[in-house]
Every structure is written in C-alpha cells, then in structure tokens.
XYZ file of C-alpha atoms in Angstrom:
747
model
C -33.400 36.382 9.607
C -30.948 38.837 11.118
C -29.018 35.949 12.615
C -28.627 34.093 9.323
C -27.260 37.083 7.489
C -24.725 37.706 10.292
C -23.526 34.121 9.748
C -23.380 34.677 5.991
C -21.329 37.863 6.395
C -18.922 36.046 8.719
C -18.619 33.162 6.207
C -17.910 35.549 3.342
C -15.211 37.306 5.336
C -13.624 33.953 6.206
C -13.684 32.857 2.526
C -12.195 36.179 1.365
C -9.438 36.013 3.978
C -8.568 32.417 2.978
C -8.398 33.452 -0.700
C -6.110 36.431 0.121
C -3.787 34.037 1.984
C -3.682 31.760 -1.076
C -2.785 34.711 -3.334
C -0.044 35.916 -0.969
C 1.397 32.393 -0.807
C 1.366 32.165 -4.606
C 2.991 35.587 -5.051
C 5.907 34.587 -2.828
C 6.816 31.618 -5.120
C 9.099 31.714 -8.176
C 6.184 31.018 -10.555
C 4.944 33.555 -13.101
C 2.554 35.933 -11.361
C -0.733 34.947 -13.023
C -3.045 36.371 -10.354
C -5.854 37.194 -12.766
C -6.640 33.606 -13.827
C -6.460 32.354 -10.208
C -8.900 35.087 -9.112
C -11.197 34.154 -11.999
C -11.121 30.459 -10.999
C -11.834 31.336 -7.362
C -14.806 33.587 -8.238
C -16.209 30.926 -10.562
C -15.882 28.111 -7.970
C -17.193 30.317 -5.152
C -20.293 31.125 -7.182
C -20.805 27.469 -8.218
C -20.614 26.115 -4.635
C -22.566 29.001 -3.047
C -24.771 27.943 -0.150
C -23.341 24.398 -0.016
C -21.917 23.273 3.334
C -19.429 20.524 4.159
C -20.285 17.913 6.761
C -18.326 19.965 9.316
C -20.698 22.905 8.732
C -18.246 25.223 6.957
C -18.907 26.595 3.438
C -17.933 24.050 0.747
C -15.562 26.452 -1.054
C -13.213 26.242 1.965
C -12.270 22.722 0.773
C -11.129 23.677 -2.774
C -9.309 26.689 -1.248
C -7.495 24.440 1.238
C -6.543 22.003 -1.562
C -5.236 24.904 -3.667
C -3.094 26.062 -0.710
C -1.602 22.566 -0.339
C -0.921 22.468 -4.096
C 0.809 25.849 -3.901
C 2.716 25.629 -0.598
C 3.343 21.961 0.049
C 3.698 20.617 -3.489
C 5.011 23.816 -5.079
C 2.923 23.849 -8.275
C 1.938 26.940 -10.295
C -1.198 28.748 -11.480
C -2.556 25.996 -13.785
C -2.612 23.514 -10.923
C -3.937 26.090 -8.419
C -6.842 26.879 -10.767
C -7.544 23.170 -11.319
C -7.534 22.642 -7.529
C -10.016 25.482 -7.035
C -12.272 24.024 -9.734
C -11.767 20.316 -8.938
C -15.278 19.650 -7.573
C -17.265 22.012 -9.807
C -18.003 19.517 -12.602
C -18.920 16.755 -10.189
C -21.047 18.721 -7.723
C -22.722 21.397 -9.872
C -24.354 21.663 -13.301
C -21.229 22.972 -15.044
C -19.516 20.648 -17.558
C -15.898 20.143 -18.608
C -16.774 22.005 -21.825
C -17.808 25.062 -19.759
C -14.460 24.960 -17.966
C -12.631 24.668 -21.294
C -14.489 27.662 -22.758
C -13.697 29.858 -19.761
C -10.241 28.611 -18.684
C -8.761 26.902 -21.756
C -7.940 23.263 -22.614
C -5.077 22.643 -20.143
C -6.999 23.455 -16.943
C -10.070 21.673 -18.346
C -8.057 18.528 -19.057
C -6.768 18.403 -15.469
C -10.244 19.068 -14.004
C -11.622 16.328 -16.246
C -8.958 13.925 -14.947
C -9.840 14.829 -11.360
C -13.557 14.379 -12.001
C -12.977 10.918 -13.497
C -11.263 9.679 -10.337
C -13.589 11.304 -7.852
C -16.216 9.332 -6.005
C -13.178 7.526 -4.609
C -14.343 8.008 -1.065
C -18.037 7.583 -1.625
C -18.003 5.185 -4.596
C -20.634 2.583 -3.712
C -19.885 -0.251 -6.093
C -17.985 -3.162 -4.627
C -14.417 -3.106 -5.879
C -15.015 0.450 -7.102
C -11.786 1.512 -5.444
C -9.613 -0.586 -7.674
C -11.542 0.703 -10.683
C -11.111 4.291 -9.514
C -7.446 3.673 -8.980
C -7.207 2.367 -12.523
C -8.847 5.556 -13.780
C -6.518 7.557 -11.568
C -3.472 6.032 -13.217
C -4.915 6.404 -16.703
C -5.484 10.115 -16.171
C -2.140 10.421 -14.466
C -0.301 9.091 -17.478
C -1.627 12.116 -19.408
C -0.668 14.732 -16.864
C 1.095 14.030 -13.582
C -0.492 17.158 -12.082
C -3.814 15.315 -11.881
C -2.421 12.896 -9.353
C -0.537 15.594 -7.428
C -3.773 17.569 -6.968
C -5.630 14.365 -6.079
C -3.063 13.686 -3.347
C -3.559 17.267 -2.041
C -7.335 16.662 -2.056
C -6.857 13.450 -0.073
C -4.511 15.191 2.395
C -7.152 17.813 3.176
C -9.818 15.112 3.538
C -7.560 13.310 6.020
C -6.921 16.526 7.969
C -10.689 17.016 8.347
C -11.632 13.355 8.810
C -12.916 13.979 12.352
C -16.303 15.160 11.081
C -17.038 11.898 9.211
C -18.942 8.799 10.402
C -16.651 6.134 11.974
C -17.181 3.494 9.258
C -16.270 6.120 6.622
C -13.211 7.086 8.692
C -11.861 3.516 8.604
C -12.591 3.170 4.913
C -10.890 6.451 4.001
C -7.953 5.869 6.357
C -7.492 2.328 5.014
C -7.652 3.492 1.415
C -5.136 6.251 2.206
C -2.599 3.794 3.624
C -3.196 1.316 0.807
C -3.154 3.661 -2.182
C -2.382 7.321 -1.550
C 0.575 7.133 0.872
C 2.553 4.770 -1.434
C 1.671 6.979 -4.419
C 2.893 10.080 -2.593
C 6.072 8.192 -1.708
C 6.578 7.042 -5.313
C 6.242 10.645 -6.465
C 8.779 11.714 -3.852
C 6.339 13.670 -1.650
C 7.982 12.435 1.504
C 6.484 14.979 3.894
C 2.945 14.383 2.623
C 3.436 10.605 2.655
C 4.443 10.793 6.317
C 1.450 12.950 7.253
C -0.982 10.688 5.371
C 0.395 7.641 7.205
C 0.256 9.361 10.578
C -3.315 10.607 10.087
C -4.507 7.178 8.872
C -2.902 5.562 11.898
C -4.422 8.150 14.248
C -7.958 7.260 13.118
C -7.453 3.518 12.921
C -5.627 3.093 16.266
C -6.309 6.222 18.346
C -5.087 4.766 21.667
C -1.812 3.435 20.297
C -1.254 6.722 18.454
C -1.622 8.770 21.648
C 0.500 6.308 23.627
C 3.450 6.704 21.218
C 2.857 10.470 21.035
C 3.082 10.727 24.841
C 6.259 8.624 24.950
C 7.819 10.807 22.230
C 6.962 13.951 24.219
C 8.340 12.425 27.416
C 11.684 11.609 25.752
C 11.939 14.910 23.810
C 14.246 16.706 26.282
C 16.640 13.755 26.339
C 16.707 13.628 22.524
C 17.357 17.361 22.330
C 20.344 16.977 24.674
C 21.766 14.119 22.537
C 21.256 16.245 19.389
C 23.059 19.280 20.870
C 26.011 17.213 22.101
C 26.276 15.189 18.883
C 26.145 18.190 16.525
C 28.410 20.593 18.453
C 31.741 19.252 17.014
C 30.105 18.872 13.542
C 29.108 22.561 13.585
C 32.695 23.567 14.435
C 34.077 21.618 11.455
C 31.410 22.786 8.967
C 32.085 26.398 9.936
C 35.772 25.836 9.155
C 34.754 24.609 5.673
C 33.031 27.954 5.086
C 29.717 26.410 3.928
C 26.290 27.965 4.279
C 24.195 25.273 5.933
C 21.672 24.426 8.646
C 21.374 21.333 10.823
C 17.997 19.864 11.801
C 16.904 17.036 14.052
C 14.458 14.679 12.356
C 12.295 12.563 14.651
C 10.864 9.300 13.305
C 7.130 9.564 12.548
C 4.600 7.991 14.910
C 3.413 5.604 12.189
C 6.994 4.497 11.357
C 7.687 3.868 15.042
C 4.533 1.769 15.383
C 5.299 -0.082 12.168
C 8.769 -0.966 13.439
C 7.343 -2.075 16.804
C 4.977 -4.399 14.908
C 7.427 -5.870 12.424
C 10.368 -6.238 14.791
C 8.230 -7.182 17.843
C 10.002 -4.655 20.037
C 8.653 -2.121 22.555
C 9.002 1.651 22.026
C 11.992 1.739 24.390
C 14.004 -0.511 22.049
C 13.713 1.663 18.962
C 17.073 3.357 18.699
C 16.754 5.341 15.478
C 14.139 7.830 16.727
C 16.567 10.643 16.032
C 18.301 11.390 12.734
C 20.324 14.482 11.875
C 19.928 16.366 8.619
C 22.591 18.683 7.195
C 21.189 20.941 4.444
C 23.741 23.106 2.653
C 24.049 25.578 -0.203
C 26.645 24.303 -2.703
C 29.651 26.546 -3.288
C 28.630 26.455 -6.953
C 26.020 24.244 -8.681
C 28.607 21.950 -10.315
C 30.232 21.211 -6.957
C 27.021 19.964 -5.299
C 28.035 16.293 -5.411
C 31.607 16.960 -4.239
C 30.333 19.087 -1.347
C 28.196 16.148 -0.140
C 31.223 13.876 -0.007
C 33.443 16.587 1.538
C 30.948 16.938 4.391
C 30.869 13.146 4.762
C 34.665 12.930 4.998
C 34.752 15.773 7.534
C 32.147 14.310 9.893
C 33.491 10.754 9.661
C 36.760 12.080 11.112
C 34.787 13.133 14.207
C 32.674 9.973 14.625
C 33.216 6.387 13.434
C 30.955 5.604 10.439
C 29.117 2.256 10.244
C 30.866 0.330 7.436
C 27.686 -1.163 5.920
C 25.408 1.811 6.226
C 26.589 4.378 3.720
C 23.698 5.007 1.333
C 24.738 6.928 -1.748
C 21.545 8.280 -3.306
C 23.579 11.183 -4.711
C 25.309 9.330 -7.552
C 22.288 7.021 -8.065
C 19.065 8.910 -7.248
C 16.046 6.786 -6.254
C 13.360 6.329 -8.895
C 11.265 9.041 -7.251
C 14.100 11.552 -7.730
C 15.321 11.423 -4.116
C 18.968 12.392 -3.693
C 20.982 12.435 -0.481
C 23.954 10.846 1.210
C 23.029 8.830 4.306
C 25.744 7.849 6.750
C 25.372 6.232 10.173
C 27.822 7.414 12.841
C 28.598 6.120 16.326
C 27.777 8.938 18.783
C 29.581 9.445 22.099
C 26.671 7.838 23.986
C 27.247 4.499 22.219
C 24.244 4.919 19.893
C 24.266 4.878 16.115
C 22.847 8.102 14.647
C 21.983 8.509 10.971
C 23.103 11.714 9.289
C 21.464 12.756 6.007
C 23.484 15.151 3.863
C 21.540 17.127 1.235
C 21.852 20.330 -0.739
C 18.935 22.815 -0.642
C 17.819 21.520 -4.052
C 17.967 17.881 -2.933
C 15.973 18.791 0.162
C 13.227 20.399 -1.949
C 13.104 17.327 -4.183
C 12.935 15.108 -1.092
C 9.983 16.999 0.323
C 8.143 18.002 -2.846
C 9.230 15.231 -5.205
C 8.754 15.746 -8.914
C 6.983 19.017 -8.290
C 10.305 20.513 -7.135
C 11.610 20.185 -10.714
C 9.231 23.017 -11.663
C 11.070 25.223 -9.184
C 14.526 24.524 -10.607
C 13.904 24.522 -14.343
C 15.019 27.507 -16.380
C 12.412 29.310 -18.442
C 9.201 27.555 -19.404
C 10.724 24.452 -21.027
C 9.551 20.926 -20.341
C 10.650 19.291 -17.120
C 13.052 16.396 -17.216
C 11.047 13.563 -15.693
C 12.977 10.585 -17.010
C 12.287 8.234 -14.113
C 8.671 9.356 -13.804
C 8.133 8.841 -17.522
C 9.500 5.294 -17.219
C 7.149 4.552 -14.353
C 4.164 5.971 -16.206
C 5.054 3.900 -19.268
C 5.010 0.726 -17.163
C 1.597 1.675 -15.821
C 0.292 2.417 -19.312
C 1.408 -1.018 -20.476
C -0.389 -2.703 -17.595
C -3.517 -0.688 -18.295
C -3.462 -1.583 -21.976
C -3.805 -5.246 -21.033
C -7.244 -5.556 -19.421
C -7.003 -7.432 -16.125
C -9.881 -9.707 -15.207
C -9.859 -8.761 -11.539
C -9.425 -5.221 -10.360
C -7.974 -6.321 -7.005
C -5.174 -8.261 -8.711
C -4.536 -5.107 -10.664
C -4.203 -3.092 -7.459
C -1.767 -5.601 -6.034
C 0.250 -5.617 -9.242
C 0.558 -1.846 -9.123
C 1.390 -1.921 -5.427
C 4.359 -4.126 -6.212
C 5.660 -1.192 -8.208
C 4.660 1.476 -5.698
C 6.544 0.079 -2.762
C 9.587 -0.847 -4.772
C 12.861 0.393 -3.451
C 15.435 0.063 -6.171
C 18.472 -2.017 -7.010
C 20.908 -1.164 -9.811
C 21.933 -3.852 -12.282
C 24.132 -3.703 -15.374
C 23.594 -5.138 -18.855
C 26.535 -7.033 -20.470
C 27.447 -3.757 -22.233
C 27.616 -1.915 -18.915
C 24.351 0.057 -19.169
C 22.780 0.765 -15.774
C 19.192 -0.424 -15.214
C 17.044 0.413 -12.188
C 14.947 -2.538 -10.986
C 12.673 -2.935 -7.954
C 14.185 -4.748 -4.987
C 13.643 -8.549 -5.017
C 13.595 -8.607 -8.839
C 14.529 -11.932 -10.401
C 16.440 -12.704 -13.610
C 13.019 -13.307 -15.211
C 11.846 -9.785 -14.247
C 15.014 -8.358 -15.780
C 14.380 -10.284 -19.029
C 10.859 -8.835 -19.306
C 12.129 -5.345 -18.485
C 14.369 -5.537 -21.589
C 11.640 -6.751 -23.973
C 8.575 -8.999 -23.901
C 10.155 -11.246 -26.567
C 13.322 -11.707 -24.529
C 11.214 -12.452 -21.448
C 8.958 -14.992 -23.098
C 11.861 -16.921 -24.688
C 14.383 -16.837 -21.832
C 15.724 -20.121 -20.449
C 18.265 -18.843 -17.923
C 20.703 -16.064 -17.161
C 24.355 -15.426 -16.474
C 24.764 -13.256 -13.391
C 28.348 -12.037 -12.940
C 29.287 -14.710 -15.539
C 27.736 -17.567 -13.503
C 24.790 -19.561 -14.834
C 21.659 -19.098 -12.695
C 17.975 -20.138 -13.005
C 15.277 -17.617 -13.946
C 14.066 -17.506 -10.339
C 17.465 -16.150 -9.158
C 17.086 -12.953 -7.081
C 19.247 -10.075 -8.322
C 21.420 -7.904 -6.084
C 22.527 -4.305 -6.633
C 25.633 -4.191 -8.821
C 24.984 -7.534 -10.598
C 25.837 -7.787 -14.278
C 23.095 -9.770 -15.982
C 23.004 -11.464 -19.364
C 19.816 -13.245 -20.440
C 20.012 -16.532 -22.380
C 17.113 -17.180 -24.767
C 15.925 -20.005 -26.959
C 13.460 -19.870 -29.869
C 11.724 -23.039 -28.661
C 11.086 -21.739 -25.125
C 7.504 -20.882 -24.153
C 6.111 -19.056 -21.111
C 5.553 -21.557 -18.250
C 2.698 -21.297 -15.683
C 5.167 -21.599 -12.766
C 6.840 -18.377 -13.905
C 4.025 -16.431 -12.254
C 5.396 -17.564 -8.887
C 8.825 -15.997 -9.318
C 8.055 -12.869 -11.294
C 7.836 -9.917 -8.896
C 7.569 -6.809 -11.082
C 4.217 -5.593 -12.311
C 5.377 -5.592 -15.922
C 6.619 -9.201 -15.934
C 3.582 -10.504 -14.067
C 1.051 -8.822 -16.315
C 2.898 -9.943 -19.483
C 3.174 -13.576 -18.283
C -0.498 -13.633 -17.285
C -1.521 -12.222 -20.686
C 0.601 -14.762 -22.635
C -0.679 -17.680 -20.522
C -4.284 -16.543 -21.059
C -3.665 -16.417 -24.810
C -1.960 -19.846 -24.849
C -4.776 -21.316 -22.805
C -7.388 -20.037 -25.246
C -5.434 -21.515 -28.188
C -5.013 -24.875 -26.414
C -8.682 -24.954 -25.470
C -9.755 -24.364 -29.044
C -7.343 -26.996 -30.399
C -8.401 -29.480 -27.688
C -12.066 -29.041 -28.525
C -11.390 -29.655 -32.227
C -9.283 -32.767 -31.440
C -11.987 -34.193 -29.156
C -14.719 -33.607 -31.738
C -12.568 -35.310 -34.360
C -11.998 -38.309 -32.021
C -15.731 -38.659 -31.260
C -16.607 -38.341 -34.941
C -14.285 -41.240 -35.846
C -15.873 -43.343 -33.061
C -19.343 -42.300 -34.243
C -20.319 -40.920 -30.832
C -22.439 -37.789 -30.428
C -20.411 -35.006 -28.650
C -23.106 -34.301 -26.029
C -22.595 -32.981 -22.488
C -22.944 -36.403 -20.805
C -20.273 -38.030 -22.988
C -17.853 -35.133 -22.423
C -18.500 -35.146 -18.667
C -17.726 -38.894 -18.519
C -14.418 -38.324 -20.252
C -13.229 -35.408 -18.137
C -14.188 -37.296 -14.964
C -12.175 -40.279 -16.254
C -9.097 -38.034 -16.519
C -9.752 -36.379 -13.117
C -10.348 -32.973 -14.661
C -12.406 -30.310 -12.872
C -14.452 -29.241 -15.876
C -14.817 -29.281 -19.623
C -12.556 -26.255 -20.151
C -9.625 -27.816 -18.211
C -10.124 -31.009 -20.220
C -9.910 -29.217 -23.574
C -6.773 -27.326 -22.484
C -5.077 -30.603 -21.425
C -5.892 -32.235 -24.774
C -4.705 -29.107 -26.623
C -1.355 -28.962 -24.811
C -0.910 -32.746 -25.330
C -0.866 -33.652 -21.629
C -3.875 -35.912 -22.361
C -3.857 -38.218 -25.397
C -7.255 -39.713 -26.227
C -7.189 -43.499 -26.729
C -8.600 -46.945 -25.806
C -9.596 -46.041 -22.233
C -11.791 -43.224 -23.542
C -13.459 -45.504 -26.103
C -14.219 -48.104 -23.398
C -15.684 -45.478 -21.066
C -18.083 -44.299 -23.761
C -19.073 -47.765 -25.015
C -20.484 -48.780 -21.534
C -24.243 -49.234 -21.182
C -25.460 -45.925 -19.814
C -28.763 -47.155 -18.255
C -27.548 -47.860 -14.672
C -25.393 -44.777 -14.514
C -28.166 -42.701 -15.962
C -30.495 -43.197 -12.994
C -27.731 -42.506 -10.481
C -26.786 -39.378 -12.354
C -30.387 -38.188 -12.385
C -31.202 -38.705 -8.719
C -27.851 -37.236 -7.704
C -28.406 -34.067 -9.667
C -31.948 -33.449 -8.392
C -31.141 -34.368 -4.802
C -28.068 -32.167 -4.911
C -29.898 -29.206 -6.327
C -32.610 -29.288 -3.718
C -30.100 -29.339 -0.900
C -28.152 -26.520 -2.456
C -31.311 -24.514 -2.909
C -32.182 -25.018 0.753
C -28.679 -24.071 1.830
C -28.716 -20.962 -0.299
C -31.945 -19.698 1.182
C -30.824 -19.914 4.747
C -28.393 -16.987 5.138
C -30.848 -14.556 3.575
C -33.214 -14.834 6.505
C -30.904 -12.836 8.771
C -31.951 -9.257 9.256
C -30.004 -6.811 7.098
C -27.178 -4.854 8.698
C -26.979 -1.079 8.549
C -23.350 -0.093 7.766
C -23.954 3.458 9.084
C -24.562 2.308 12.661
C -21.835 1.199 15.041
C -22.178 -2.527 15.608
C -22.024 -3.643 19.260
C -20.134 -6.914 19.728
C -21.801 -8.682 22.663
C -21.183 -12.222 23.969
C -24.421 -13.415 22.425
C -23.891 -11.846 18.999
C -20.285 -13.121 18.805
C -21.423 -16.698 19.379
C -24.448 -16.487 17.091
C -23.948 -14.016 14.294
C -20.351 -12.947 13.816
C -17.182 -14.690 12.729
C -13.726 -13.808 14.052
C -11.302 -13.576 11.120
C -8.837 -16.471 10.971
C -6.138 -14.229 9.536
C -5.756 -11.971 12.582
C -7.656 -13.567 15.541
C -9.182 -10.388 17.036
C -10.124 -10.359 20.733
C -12.178 -7.884 22.830
C -10.265 -4.622 23.210
C -8.486 -4.835 19.830
C -9.182 -2.038 17.337
C -11.537 -3.882 14.993
C -13.989 -3.388 12.167
C -16.661 -5.532 10.550
C -16.911 -6.663 6.934
C -20.215 -7.868 5.478
C -19.479 -10.763 3.111
C -21.555 -12.030 0.172
C -23.772 -14.151 2.446
C -24.593 -11.198 4.703
C -22.343 -12.599 7.451
C -20.245 -10.166 9.465
C -16.553 -11.032 9.772
C -14.578 -9.186 12.444
C -10.989 -8.157 11.539
C -8.305 -6.211 13.374
C -8.044 -2.801 11.724
C -4.367 -3.225 10.907
C -4.791 -6.736 9.460
C -3.465 -6.825 5.840
C -6.641 -8.561 4.666
C -8.723 -5.753 6.195
C -6.492 -3.182 4.466
C -7.405 -4.748 1.140
C -11.111 -4.898 1.994
C -11.176 -1.228 3.062
C -9.749 -0.146 -0.273
C -11.803 -2.449 -2.426
C -15.143 -3.037 -0.716
C -15.301 0.092 1.412
C -19.111 0.208 1.366
C -19.253 -3.147 3.175
C -17.141 -1.969 6.120
C -18.916 -1.355 9.444
C -17.622 0.393 12.523
C -17.742 -1.955 15.519
C -17.155 -1.738 19.234
C -16.801 -4.373 21.947
C -19.450 -4.785 24.600
C -18.304 -7.991 26.348
C -18.060 -8.829 30.034
C -15.217 -11.318 30.411
C -17.364 -14.401 29.890
C -16.001 -15.613 26.528
C -12.445 -16.907 26.049
C -10.312 -16.172 22.991
C -7.062 -17.752 21.866
C -4.003 -15.481 21.688
C -0.320 -16.054 20.991
C 2.390 -14.481 23.144
C 6.020 -14.393 21.977
C 8.679 -14.239 24.698
C 12.429 -13.877 24.486
C 15.204 -13.587 27.047
C 18.286 -15.086 28.665
C 17.997 -18.727 29.669
C 18.210 -19.530 33.365
C 17.279 -22.319 35.801
C 13.608 -22.594 36.683
C 12.548 -20.039 34.074
C 9.776 -22.215 32.612
C 8.387 -22.761 36.092
C 8.281 -18.988 36.710
C 6.541 -18.332 33.384
C 3.769 -20.843 34.119
C 3.475 -19.571 37.733
C 2.834 -16.017 36.535
C 0.280 -17.056 33.939
C -1.648 -19.786 35.767
C -1.289 -18.932 39.465
C -1.182 -15.154 39.544
C -3.582 -14.496 36.703
C -5.610 -17.699 36.535
C -5.215 -17.913 32.743
C -5.499 -21.222 30.924
C -2.411 -22.194 28.853
C -3.242 -24.202 25.741
C 0.260 -24.795 24.412
C 3.792 -23.820 25.367
C 6.757 -24.018 23.025
C 10.159 -22.702 24.183
C 13.564 -23.213 22.570
C 17.040 -22.385 23.842
C 19.951 -21.549 21.602
C 23.372 -20.394 22.863
C 21.932 -19.194 26.169
C 19.071 -17.245 24.574
C 15.557 -18.645 24.840
C 12.558 -17.712 22.749
C 9.164 -19.230 22.249
C 5.423 -18.953 21.881
C 2.653 -19.505 24.387
C -0.956 -20.080 23.338
C -3.407 -18.804 25.962
C -7.130 -18.384 26.451
C -7.941 -14.806 27.528
C -11.035 -12.636 27.784
C -9.740 -9.417 26.279
C -6.812 -7.109 25.569
C -6.544 -6.077 29.236
C -5.731 -9.703 30.116
C -3.001 -9.725 27.475
C -1.515 -6.459 28.810
C -1.529 -7.817 32.381
C 0.203 -11.036 31.265
C 2.850 -9.161 29.241
C 3.555 -6.689 32.057
C 3.804 -9.435 34.707
C 6.053 -11.606 32.551
C 8.377 -8.648 31.946
C 8.857 -8.444 35.736
C 10.433 -11.924 35.679
C 14.244 -11.490 35.723
C 15.931 -12.416 32.404
C 12.769 -12.084 30.293
C 13.647 -9.263 27.893
C 10.660 -8.950 25.581
C 7.052 -10.117 25.612
C 4.724 -9.324 22.713
C 1.451 -10.543 21.332
C 1.848 -11.974 17.828
C -0.676 -13.126 15.218
C 0.309 -16.780 15.333
C-alpha cells in the first residue's frame, strides 16, 4: 500500500506543477486575468477524471492540461477557451452533463464543451464512414463558434505528440486522419506552425525510416546552411540598421514533410531541393499606419543588394490570403548562385501567420467582436453545404477538402469589386459564387471582354462578367468543370431535384401510354421496354421519358404485343439459375477466418498468393511502408501508406485498417516502375540494360526511353523482390555517367 500512495503523491505533485505552469503562461498574456474561473475548471476536471489513467500510464487530467496549454500558448486564446479545454472530455468520459457545466460555468463555456463533445469519438469512432460524419458535426459546431475547432485542433496536436503509446493500426488511422482533415483545417485557419507540426508528426509515424533519413540529411547540411545564412544576411543587416528599424532576422528551414512531399511530386532526390532555407525579416512598424509602406521599403532596400526574381514577388500584404495571412515574399539571387526566398512581415503579421485567426484576439481593442470577414465567408459556405444533405459522407469530405486546400486567386466583377476565389476556379464557379440563380441560368462568360465557355479557368486579375439566359437549365456535364464546393453541391442538388421531377413525369407518361394501349403496367412489361431502349433500370427509363430523350411509339407497342410464352420460360430459368449461382458466390468469401484488426498482420509469400490483394492504385512491394484494409467481402487489400486511396480509407473507414509487416524471403516477384532522366549519349541504353540484367540479374519487362534536344527520359518496368532491390538498381544506375536522376514511380 505504501508504494501506491507514494505514486499518488508524485502524480498529484506533477498535476499541480503542470497547472501552475498553465496559470503562469496565462498571466503573461494580454488577456483579462480571470484566474478564478480557470482554477475552478481545473479543480472540477481534476475531480471528475480522478483515478483514470491514459494509455501511457499518466493521470488522465494531464491530457486536458496539455490541451489547455496549447490553447493558451500556441493558439493564444483566453480564459473561456482555456476552461473549455480543461473540461473538454468531462461530459464524454464521466457522468456529468452539458447542463451541469452550464450551471457551474455559464452558457458560453458549456456551448463550446458541447460542441467538442459532439465531435469527439473521432479517433475511436467505430462506425464505417464515421469520420466523415464526425467531420460534418465538427463543421456544424464550428459555424457556431470557431473556438470549438481551435480547441479540437489543440486536442489533436496533443494526441499526435503522444501517439507513440498507441497500437500501430490506431497510429496509422490517426496519422492518416490528421493529414486528411486536421492539417488542412489548421492551415485554413492560418495556424501555420501547428499545421507544419501535425504534418511532420503524421509523416513520422507513417514513414519512420524516410522521416529519419531526411532528418539526418538536414542535420548533416545544417552547418553549410548556417554559413549561407550568415553570408547572405550580413549586407541586409547593414542596410536595415541604416533604416533605423527595430527588427530580427530568422532562418526558416523547410519542414521534413514538405521536403518529402516535394521529393515525391517532383521526383527529385533530397540533394536537388534548393529552397531548404528561407529568410524571415520580422519588424516593428515605425507607426501602425506605416506597416504596409515599411514592408515595401524593406523590399526596395534588399533588392538593391541582390537581384530579385521577376516572377516571384508574392504580395500578400495588399491582398491577404483567405486565412488572414499577410506578408511580402520576394526571391533573391544570393552570391552562391542560389535563389533564396525572403519573407517580410511585421510583428502583427507574424503572429497572424503563426496563430491565424486567434491572433485577432490579441490585437483587438477592448472586448468588442473580432473582425473575421474572411472566416465568416468560409463558414457561410460550409453552412450552405451542410444545409443540403449529401447522400454520401465521403463525397462531402472531398467537397470540403476542395475548399480547405484552396489557395486563392483574385477576380473582379464588371463594376470592379474584388472577389476571392479558390485557385483553378472556372467561370461556372464564379457564377455560383455570385448567386445560385445566376449559376443555374448561365450560358457563358466574358473574361477581360472576351467570350469564353463556362469551363474556362480563371486567372488572378481577370475581370469576369457572367451571361445568363432564362431558358438555360443546369446540365449534368457541369459537375465535371465545377471545382468549388459551393458550385458542386448546388449543381448536384439541382440535378437531383430535376431528376426526381423527370422521373415522376416519365412514370405518368408511361402509365398513360400503356392505358391507351390497354396493357397492364406490370414489372415484366416495363422491364421489356427499358431493355428495348438499352436502359439500366426502371428509374433511368422514367427519367429518359420525362426529359423527352425517349419518345414512346410503334416500336414499344410491337415489343409488348409479342407472344410472351417462349420468352417467359427463358426468363424464368435465367432468373432461378442466376440466383442460385449468385447465392453460391456470395457464400464463399464468408468462410475465411475473421481478421483481428488489433494484431499486426504478417505478409508471407503464402498469404500474399492466397489471401491478400495488392492494391492496383499503388502497387506495393515488400519493404514499402504498407497497411491493410479489410473490404466488404472480408478480403485484405494491401496499400502503400502514402497512397491517396489509403489516405481516404484511413479517414473514413479507420476501424477496418490493419497494421501489416512484410515477412518475405525474395521468392516472389513484383512489378515496379523506374523513371530515369539524364543527358543522351552513345551506348547509354546498352549500359542501362547491362546494369539491370547483368550486374543485378533483374528481369526487365518493358523499356521505354525518349530523347528530346539531347535530354533523355523514360520508364523501365522491372520484376523485383523487394524495396532493397529497387534501391540497389537506383544506386547502380546513378553511377552510370550522364544519368542524372533515377526514381521509383507509381506507373
């Protein structure tokens, strides 16, 4: 017993110390000093979670305390949010209700805790597709109070920081969900620092080896980067001092996840990523009204020292991004012949960049409402999408994601008003952004006074006028070239409505036709007719009659007047025979033994050939970071962890994900694709095949090389045993003179 109480005393001291740190952090902010209510929330939560441990073995209250610290220090929110963070798991994990919270802490804190409770279960929700549903709830609650989502992001950040104590299949699910939902949300809300950490942590758990490899290379090149930074900034410092500004200069190193992402998308090795280093100048404006001018003054000063890149000036100062981000980005040619990006920001802009909308709390005077114009617009869009129930939650997620990842373009109305639109928006998207009526009746657009089709992609700075016609109706093909969430959801809703109307009209017209011909409208007669018109089913048939693409006439009468006796037998035997086969086929997969998602699945030669399928979308091979997905027929499909399809599955069917590991012994062969590029020279093809076939004994299935202006590039399809084979091939090919890059690609 003595031992236990020692542990309890130690735990209590640790909890008390953590709480004191939270209070000290809060007291050093500019918020009103409402220590009493925070202490009350802490005591209440501490009591409610007493005796409960997290999976890591520490007292549960340490989690709400950690989330409250993130909310206070890293997002910069005040006492209401800190209290809600401390209480965020009380309603879900104990017997207290939202009403209890309201009685003790008032309606505002209770409302936020209620919002957080509604979207919990995110990680452990067991229903298939629960993630998309949770996300929907998340956005619904968010549109009432943005603090709900900010605290939820803090909660997720702490979960990611402590992910090591979870089971591997849960790690992949949580990491995948974080990359798919929470990192883009953090980005959209301007929480750049948190977004970066969420991405890095997700990547670390999904691809541990690649993470450490890049980390080591970054450490190895750190001294060199530091030298470049010192040399590059020395003359800048001299000039800024002459200007008499208060400022500091920082080196910003590209995040490990961003580096990896660039290596993947551009098919380049680490050594060919040249923008690892960026320089950030953060200054205090001479007076608040001069902030913008100071940015440009600094730009002019430094571009006298180094040549700026003509196409790479990004002015987010005059036109802030939709998430509030403001800065001036300029790319300069350093003395070592490398382009270096310089980001110029005031202290305020820097806070907004790192803390997003939450930074507005810090800069507002008095207790008035924050100005969240852009955020309000975004939330309105989401509300509209939520008001129109989507049949499939996954589509909904994708629709929202279109909005999350959007970087913006600026377009003008004919009257010169500025509109922010997501990149890749079309004229049709712009029409729907003005009004649903304009969107649904538009027939074309004038962009910069030139007539263009609705599918025309808009560029920043375009002036757009929409041309409408009363007789125009929404067309099904519009779905293909609408890119914004708003336009897509509106088009889908209108098409669904039209379809229902057409179906109803079609059914009435068919019944009328059959009545005139004195034929009973039974299932067999209707089936004959829709087969005659090559329609898939009754519903399609009605829609086609309703929208006048099928006109009933002589052919239909003749089809129905035939003697049914011969067909009748055929129809009968076909249906019974078919059903029996289907029944037999359906039974078969169920005889496999069930799979336990909690265990790590070993992928052996035998099991790969018998039981598991390799995903067609990403062609995994032994040695790749992979996971398993149990489909509806209890089959296990193996995907690479970074495969986009797997990313979707992790977020939507997380409970069907299994952790897997390879246990193969170089007896099976797998097809891989290698992309090579270099300078063309005599005998190169011969050398490539020598390396692959002679040196390594690997079987080439297909070779396709093209030369253009002295540069060759191409793909080789090979049969290999595992990732080690691929590495050996890539390394050996890189030793061939004139081959500049060799990478494995999906296809």
